[in-house]
PDB file of C-alpha atoms and ligand atoms in Angstrom:
ATOM      1  CA  MET A   1     113.226 116.775  94.151  1.00  0.00           C
ATOM      2  CA  LYS A   2     111.148 119.598  92.691  1.00  0.00           C
ATOM      3  CA  SER A   3     108.377 117.269  91.555  1.00  0.00           C
ATOM      4  CA  SER A   4     108.151 115.455  94.881  1.00  0.00           C
ATOM      5  CA  ILE A   5     107.945 118.733  96.756  1.00  0.00           C
ATOM      6  CA  LEU A   6     105.245 119.906  94.344  1.00  0.00           C
ATOM      7  CA  THR A   7     103.311 116.677  94.878  1.00  0.00           C
ATOM      8  CA  LEU A   8     103.557 117.198  98.596  1.00  0.00           C
ATOM      9  CA  ILE A   9     102.453 120.807  98.391  1.00  0.00           C
ATOM     10  CA  SER A  10      99.546 119.859  96.157  1.00  0.00           C
ATOM     11  CA  ILE A  11      98.440 117.189  98.654  1.00  0.00           C
ATOM     12  CA  PHE A  12      98.232 119.835 101.369  1.00  0.00           C
ATOM     13  CA  LEU A  13      96.696 122.563  99.202  1.00  0.00           C
ATOM     14  CA  PHE A  14      94.108 120.356  97.558  1.00  0.00           C
ATOM     15  CA  THR A  15      92.856 118.864 100.768  1.00  0.00           C
ATOM     16  CA  GLY A  16      92.080 122.317 102.114  1.00  0.00           C
ATOM     17  CA  ASN A  17      90.016 123.325  99.092  1.00  0.00           C
ATOM     18  CA  LEU A  18      86.418 122.618  98.230  1.00  0.00           C
ATOM     19  CA  TYR A  19      85.896 120.808  94.980  1.00  0.00           C
ATOM     20  CA  ALA A  20      83.056 118.866  93.544  1.00  0.00           C
ATOM     21  CA  GLU A  21      84.764 115.757  92.243  1.00  0.00           C
ATOM     22  CA  PHE A  22      87.803 113.774  93.178  1.00  0.00           C
ATOM     23  CA  LYS A  23      90.254 113.296  90.322  1.00  0.00           C
ATOM     24  CA  LEU A  24      92.905 110.767  89.412  1.00  0.00           C
ATOM     25  CA  ASP A  25      96.130 112.728  88.951  1.00  0.00           C
ATOM     26  CA  PRO A  26      98.740 111.376  86.549  1.00  0.00           C
ATOM     27  CA  LEU A  27     101.916 110.014  88.148  1.00  0.00           C
ATOM     28  CA  ASP A  28     104.838 112.417  88.025  1.00  0.00           C
ATOM     29  CA  TYR A  29     107.056 109.617  86.700  1.00  0.00           C
ATOM     30  CA  ALA A  30     106.686 107.015  83.945  1.00  0.00           C
ATOM     31  CA  TYR A  31     105.092 103.628  84.638  1.00  0.00           C
ATOM     32  CA  ASN A  32     108.480 101.988  83.982  1.00  0.00           C
ATOM     33  CA  ALA A  33     110.449 104.426  86.183  1.00  0.00           C
ATOM     34  CA  LEU A  34     110.606 102.067  89.158  1.00  0.00           C
ATOM     35  CA  GLU A  35     111.940  99.060  87.191  1.00  0.00           C
ATOM     36  CA  PRO A  36     113.299  96.585  88.094  1.00  0.00           C
ATOM     37  CA  TYR A  37     111.862  96.893  91.603  1.00  0.00           C
ATOM     38  CA  ILE A  38     108.262  97.533  90.531  1.00  0.00           C
ATOM     39  CA  ASP A  39     107.432  96.580  86.951  1.00  0.00           C
ATOM     40  CA  ALA A  40     105.727  98.885  84.457  1.00  0.00           C
ATOM     41  CA  GLN A  41     102.685  96.672  83.893  1.00  0.00           C
ATOM     42  CA  THR A  42     101.950  96.508  87.616  1.00  0.00           C
ATOM     43  CA  MET A  43     102.289 100.284  87.912  1.00  0.00           C
ATOM     44  CA  GLU A  44     100.033 100.922  84.925  1.00  0.00           C
ATOM     45  CA  ILE A  45      97.249  98.590  86.056  1.00  0.00           C
ATOM     46  CA  HIS A  46      97.585  99.717  89.669  1.00  0.00           C
ATOM     47  CA  HIS A  47      97.251 103.403  88.788  1.00  0.00           C
ATOM     48  CA  SER A  48      95.017 103.485  85.694  1.00  0.00           C
ATOM     49  CA  LYS A  49      92.649 100.665  86.740  1.00  0.00           C
ATOM     50  CA  HIS A  50      92.707 100.105  90.514  1.00  0.00           C
ATOM     51  CA  HIS A  51      93.231 103.677  91.671  1.00  0.00           C
ATOM     52  CA  ALA A  52      90.909 104.999  88.947  1.00  0.00           C
ATOM     53  CA  ALA A  53      88.155 102.668  90.167  1.00  0.00           C
ATOM     54  CA  TYR A  54      88.517 103.928  93.755  1.00  0.00           C
ATOM     55  CA  VAL A  55      88.169 107.523  92.541  1.00  0.00           C
ATOM     56  CA  ASN A  56      85.118 106.776  90.379  1.00  0.00           C
ATOM     57  CA  ASN A  57      83.389 104.742  93.066  1.00  0.00           C
ATOM     58  CA  LEU A  58      84.123 107.375  95.711  1.00  0.00           C
ATOM     59  CA  ASN A  59      82.627 110.105  93.514  1.00  0.00           C
ATOM     60  CA  LYS A  60      79.477 108.043  92.939  1.00  0.00           C
ATOM     61  CA  ALA A  61      79.088 107.191  96.624  1.00  0.00           C
ATOM     62  CA  ILE A  62      79.753 110.661  98.034  1.00  0.00           C
ATOM     63  CA  LYS A  63      77.503 112.518  95.579  1.00  0.00           C
ATOM     64  CA  GLY A  64      74.505 114.082  97.251  1.00  0.00           C
ATOM     65  CA  THR A  65      75.785 113.432 100.782  1.00  0.00           C
ATOM     66  CA  ALA A  66      76.857 116.064 103.320  1.00  0.00           C
ATOM     67  CA  PHE A  67      80.470 115.119 102.541  1.00  0.00           C
ATOM     68  CA  GLU A  68      80.275 115.803  98.790  1.00  0.00           C
ATOM     69  CA  ASN A  69      82.489 118.877  99.006  1.00  0.00           C
ATOM     70  CA  LYS A  70      84.624 117.876 101.949  1.00  0.00           C
ATOM     71  CA  SER A  71      88.317 117.079 101.843  1.00  0.00           C
ATOM     72  CA  LEU A  72      89.530 113.504 101.880  1.00  0.00           C
ATOM     73  CA  GLU A  73      90.928 114.146 105.368  1.00  0.00           C
ATOM     74  CA  GLU A  74      87.482 115.265 106.623  1.00  0.00           C
ATOM     75  CA  ILE A  75      85.990 112.122 105.087  1.00  0.00           C
ATOM     76  CA  MET A  76      88.632 109.918 106.772  1.00  0.00           C
ATOM     77  CA  LYS A  77      87.930 111.509 110.169  1.00  0.00           C
ATOM     78  CA  ASN A  78      84.214 110.731 109.868  1.00  0.00           C
ATOM     79  CA  ILE A  79      84.462 107.426 108.047  1.00  0.00           C
ATOM     80  CA  SER A  80      82.458 105.469 110.644  1.00  0.00           C
ATOM     81  CA  THR A  81      79.366 107.477 109.648  1.00  0.00           C
ATOM     82  CA  LEU A  82      79.752 107.063 105.882  1.00  0.00           C
ATOM     83  CA  GLY A  83      79.338 103.360 105.123  1.00  0.00           C
ATOM     84  CA  ASP A  84      81.568 100.707 103.592  1.00  0.00           C
ATOM     85  CA  VAL A  85      81.603 101.989  99.986  1.00  0.00           C
ATOM     86  CA  VAL A  86      83.059 105.347 101.045  1.00  0.00           C
ATOM     87  CA  ARG A  87      85.343 103.626 103.552  1.00  0.00           C
ATOM     88  CA  ASN A  88      86.808 101.307 100.913  1.00  0.00           C
ATOM     89  CA  ASN A  89      86.988 103.746  98.020  1.00  0.00           C
ATOM     90  CA  GLY A  90      87.751 106.935  99.958  1.00  0.00           C
ATOM     91  CA  GLY A  91      90.490 105.045 101.773  1.00  0.00           C
ATOM     92  CA  GLY A  92      91.628 103.629  98.439  1.00  0.00           C
ATOM     93  CA  HIS A  93      91.903 107.098  96.924  1.00  0.00           C
ATOM     94  CA  TYR A  94      93.701 108.623  99.918  1.00  0.00           C
ATOM     95  CA  ASN A  95      96.116 105.688 100.273  1.00  0.00           C
ATOM     96  CA  HIS A  96      97.083 105.476  96.603  1.00  0.00           C
ATOM     97  CA  ARG A  97      97.479 109.228  96.109  1.00  0.00           C
ATOM     98  CA  LEU A  98      99.933 109.116  99.012  1.00  0.00           C
ATOM     99  CA  PHE A  99     101.614 105.904  97.818  1.00  0.00           C
ATOM    100  CA  TRP A 100     102.551 107.334  94.393  1.00  0.00           C
ATOM    101  CA  ALA A 101     104.190 110.325  96.084  1.00  0.00           C
ATOM    102  CA  LEU A 102     106.118 107.953  98.354  1.00  0.00           C
ATOM    103  CA  LEU A 103     107.843 106.244  95.416  1.00  0.00           C
ATOM    104  CA  SER A 104     110.654 107.527  93.230  1.00  0.00           C
ATOM    105  CA  ALA A 105     113.449 106.196  91.060  1.00  0.00           C
ATOM    106  CA  LYS A 106     115.726 108.870  92.497  1.00  0.00           C
ATOM    107  CA  LYS A 107     117.829 107.872  95.504  1.00  0.00           C
ATOM    108  CA  SER A 108     117.029 109.794  98.667  1.00  0.00           C
ATOM    109  CA  GLU A 109     117.641 109.514 102.404  1.00  0.00           C
ATOM    110  CA  PRO A 110     115.711 110.170 105.591  1.00  0.00           C
ATOM    111  CA  SER A 111     116.498 113.599 107.033  1.00  0.00           C
ATOM    112  CA  GLU A 112     118.859 113.746 110.033  1.00  0.00           C
ATOM    113  CA  ALA A 113     115.911 114.469 112.352  1.00  0.00           C
ATOM    114  CA  LEU A 114     113.808 111.575 111.050  1.00  0.00           C
ATOM    115  CA  LYS A 115     116.790 109.207 111.081  1.00  0.00           C
ATOM    116  CA  LYS A 116     117.480 110.057 114.721  1.00  0.00           C
ATOM    117  CA  ASP A 117     113.835 109.537 115.628  1.00  0.00           C
ATOM    118  CA  ILE A 118     113.783 106.172 113.816  1.00  0.00           C
ATOM    119  CA  GLU A 119     116.981 105.102 115.611  1.00  0.00           C
ATOM    120  CA  LYS A 120     115.598 106.201 118.976  1.00  0.00           C
ATOM    121  CA  THR A 121     112.328 104.351 118.376  1.00  0.00           C
ATOM    122  CA  PHE A 122     113.387 101.207 116.519  1.00  0.00           C
ATOM    123  CA  GLY A 123     117.165 100.841 117.145  1.00  0.00           C
ATOM    124  CA  ASP A 124     118.494 101.502 113.649  1.00  0.00           C
ATOM    125  CA  MET A 125     117.316 101.783 110.040  1.00  0.00           C
ATOM    126  CA  ASP A 126     117.679  98.029 109.423  1.00  0.00           C
ATOM    127  CA  GLN A 127     115.582  97.136 112.439  1.00  0.00           C
ATOM    128  CA  PHE A 128     113.013  99.710 111.378  1.00  0.00           C
ATOM    129  CA  LYS A 129     112.731  98.201 107.884  1.00  0.00           C
ATOM    130  CA  LYS A 130     112.557  94.704 109.375  1.00  0.00           C
ATOM    131  CA  LYS A 131     109.706  95.765 111.648  1.00  0.00           C
ATOM    132  CA  MET A 132     107.813  97.394 108.762  1.00  0.00           C
ATOM    133  CA  ASN A 133     108.285  94.259 106.674  1.00  0.00           C
ATOM    134  CA  SER A 134     107.278  91.861 109.446  1.00  0.00           C
ATOM    135  CA  GLU A 135     104.096  93.893 110.124  1.00  0.00           C
ATOM    136  CA  ALA A 136     103.409  93.756 106.398  1.00  0.00           C
ATOM    137  CA  MET A 137     103.973  89.995 106.287  1.00  0.00           C
ATOM    138  CA  ALA A 138     101.636  89.536 109.266  1.00  0.00           C
ATOM    139  CA  ARG A 139      98.778  91.364 107.519  1.00  0.00           C
ATOM    140  CA  PHE A 140      96.506  88.499 106.433  1.00  0.00           C
ATOM    141  CA  GLY A 141      94.898  89.213 103.064  1.00  0.00           C
ATOM    142  CA  SER A 142      94.917  92.772 101.769  1.00  0.00           C
ATOM    143  CA  GLY A 143      96.010  95.927 103.515  1.00  0.00           C
ATOM    144  CA  TRP A 144      98.741  98.422 104.252  1.00  0.00           C
ATOM    145  CA  VAL A 145     101.669  98.875 106.612  1.00  0.00           C
ATOM    146  CA  TRP A 146     102.301 102.372 107.953  1.00  0.00           C
ATOM    147  CA  LEU A 147     104.878 104.497 109.679  1.00  0.00           C
ATOM    148  CA  VAL A 148     102.780 106.924 111.713  1.00  0.00           C
ATOM    149  CA  VAL A 149     103.382 110.019 113.828  1.00  0.00           C
ATOM    150  CA  THR A 150     100.949 109.632 116.734  1.00  0.00           C
ATOM    151  CA  PRO A 151      99.079 112.569 118.328  1.00  0.00           C
ATOM    152  CA  GLU A 152     101.809 112.410 121.040  1.00  0.00           C
ATOM    153  CA  LYS A 153     104.365 113.028 118.232  1.00  0.00           C
ATOM    154  CA  LYS A 154     105.864 109.554 118.552  1.00  0.00           C
ATOM    155  CA  LEU A 155     106.766 107.268 115.665  1.00  0.00           C
ATOM    156  CA  THR A 156     104.981 103.953 115.509  1.00  0.00           C
ATOM    157  CA  ILE A 157     104.382 101.158 113.004  1.00  0.00           C
ATOM    158  CA  CYS A 158     100.965  99.638 112.370  1.00  0.00           C
ATOM    159  CA  SER A 159      99.038  97.870 109.672  1.00  0.00           C
ATOM    160  CA  THR A 160      95.453  98.260 108.516  1.00  0.00           C
ATOM    161  CA  PRO A 161      93.121  95.904 106.613  1.00  0.00           C
ATOM    162  CA  ASN A 162      91.732  96.601 103.132  1.00  0.00           C
ATOM    163  CA  GLN A 163      91.896 100.364 102.374  1.00  0.00           C
ATOM    164  CA  ASP A 164      91.705 101.572 105.979  1.00  0.00           C
ATOM    165  CA  ASN A 165      94.352 104.027 107.195  1.00  0.00           C
ATOM    166  CA  PRO A 166      95.438 105.694 110.455  1.00  0.00           C
ATOM    167  CA  LEU A 167      93.476 108.883 109.681  1.00  0.00           C
ATOM    168  CA  MET A 168      90.179 107.019 109.953  1.00  0.00           C
ATOM    169  CA  ASP A 169      88.154 107.375 113.133  1.00  0.00           C
ATOM    170  CA  ILE A 170      87.802 103.580 113.220  1.00  0.00           C
ATOM    171  CA  ALA A 171      91.582 102.938 113.112  1.00  0.00           C
ATOM    172  CA  GLN A 172      93.109 101.080 116.074  1.00  0.00           C
ATOM    173  CA  VAL A 173      96.302 103.152 115.804  1.00  0.00           C
ATOM    174  CA  LYS A 174      95.573 106.764 114.889  1.00  0.00           C
ATOM    175  CA  GLY A 175      97.926 109.440 113.657  1.00  0.00           C
ATOM    176  CA  ALA A 176      99.499 111.000 110.591  1.00  0.00           C
ATOM    177  CA  PRO A 177     100.725 108.398 108.089  1.00  0.00           C
ATOM    178  CA  ILE A 178     104.153 109.458 106.790  1.00  0.00           C
ATOM    179  CA  LEU A 179     105.070 106.239 104.967  1.00  0.00           C
ATOM    180  CA  GLY A 180     102.709 103.565 103.681  1.00  0.00           C
ATOM    181  CA  ILE A 181     103.325 100.360 101.759  1.00  0.00           C
ATOM    182  CA  ASP A 182     100.536  98.703  99.799  1.00  0.00           C
ATOM    183  CA  VAL A 183     100.469  94.964 100.476  1.00  0.00           C
ATOM    184  CA  TRP A 184      97.489  94.096  98.304  1.00  0.00           C
ATOM    185  CA  GLU A 185      98.435  91.359  95.823  1.00  0.00           C
ATOM    186  CA  HIS A 186      97.632  93.806  92.988  1.00  0.00           C
ATOM    187  CA  ALA A 187     100.712  95.806  94.103  1.00  0.00           C
ATOM    188  CA  TYR A 188     103.165  92.963  93.408  1.00  0.00           C
ATOM    189  CA  TYR A 189     101.620  89.776  92.007  1.00  0.00           C
ATOM    190  CA  LEU A 190     102.647  90.105  88.331  1.00  0.00           C
ATOM    191  CA  LYS A 191     106.338  90.290  89.220  1.00  0.00           C
ATOM    192  CA  TYR A 192     106.581  88.618  92.619  1.00  0.00           C
ATOM    193  CA  GLN A 193     103.552  86.235  92.563  1.00  0.00           C
ATOM    194  CA  ASN A 194     103.046  84.906  96.111  1.00  0.00           C
ATOM    195  CA  LYS A 195     106.403  86.234  97.369  1.00  0.00           C
ATOM    196  CA  ARG A 196     105.238  89.285  99.315  1.00  0.00           C
ATOM    197  CA  GLY A 197     108.537  89.224 101.235  1.00  0.00           C
ATOM    198  CA  ASP A 198     110.581  89.734  98.048  1.00  0.00           C
ATOM    199  CA  TYR A 199     108.406  92.713  97.054  1.00  0.00           C
ATOM    200  CA  LEU A 200     108.878  94.192 100.530  1.00  0.00           C
ATOM    201  CA  GLU A 201     112.663  93.782 100.369  1.00  0.00           C
ATOM    202  CA  SER A 202     112.686  95.416  96.962  1.00  0.00           C
ATOM    203  CA  ILE A 203     110.454  98.407  97.593  1.00  0.00           C
ATOM    204  CA  TRP A 204     112.989 100.073  99.914  1.00  0.00           C
ATOM    205  CA  ASN A 205     115.053 100.819  96.783  1.00  0.00           C
ATOM    206  CA  VAL A 206     112.369 103.186  95.487  1.00  0.00           C
ATOM    207  CA  ILE A 207     111.083 104.928  98.620  1.00  0.00           C
ATOM    208  CA  ASN A 208     110.923 108.699  98.162  1.00  0.00           C
ATOM    209  CA  TRP A 209     112.392 109.831 101.466  1.00  0.00           C
ATOM    210  CA  GLU A 210     111.933 113.469 100.495  1.00  0.00           C
ATOM    211  CA  THR A 211     108.174 112.946 100.652  1.00  0.00           C
ATOM    212  CA  VAL A 212     108.498 111.081 103.964  1.00  0.00           C
ATOM    213  CA  ASN A 213     110.703 113.861 105.391  1.00  0.00           C
ATOM    214  CA  GLY A 214     108.162 116.505 104.379  1.00  0.00           C
ATOM    215  CA  LEU A 215     105.240 114.595 105.904  1.00  0.00           C
ATOM    216  CA  TYR A 216     107.278 114.004 109.083  1.00  0.00           C
ATOM    217  CA  ASN A 217     107.958 117.730 109.439  1.00  0.00           C
ATOM    218  CA  GLU A 218     104.271 118.556 108.820  1.00  0.00           C
ATOM    219  CA  ALA A 219     103.146 115.980 111.376  1.00  0.00           C
ATOM    220  CA  LEU A 220     105.433 117.417 114.075  1.00  0.00           C
ATOM    221  CA  LYS A 221     104.004 120.938 113.702  1.00  0.00           C
TER     222      LYS A 221
HETATM  223 MN1   MN B 301      96.827  99.249  95.676  1.00  0.00          MN
END
């Protein structure tokens, strides 16, 4: 619990600070921590190769632009002005940094307030998970499925292509992402091959609800 809260705090602190280069932070759990639901090799390649490449490419693309020292959130908000390399790699960095904090081997639950909101919006937890998974299945090719708090403070589910996210000014559904699931094949192919549905069933075993609860509370402020 301590480490997930620290991750959360660091997400909020870091994004408010000015710093010259984006960095790939180590995971706060081992690559094999999410076995058997997500295998160690997938985690290692996903973090140390895919996420690392997004960070490196973002740093190269943002250097010398007016957004060099801006937060990732600022970059997301202005993404339509920054070109496809920043869109893909800035989105990739934001999405993966969040994704790692949304996973944990430790069992956790949605807070009472979030659970009530989910039940009010989607019926019950099972229907909510089903809707997330069906949105994820409907995403053709690569992308993400999100649970979002809209500017009207309502929960909604959406999906985005590639490395887009609901913070981007070009997003169809905008808001604060509080839960995101990566549905790129690189997130599951080694273990699940073409069976995206099996990966989606499995990932609910390792969702870090403490992170989701914290982001939900932040988004409602
Ligand atoms: Mn990914």
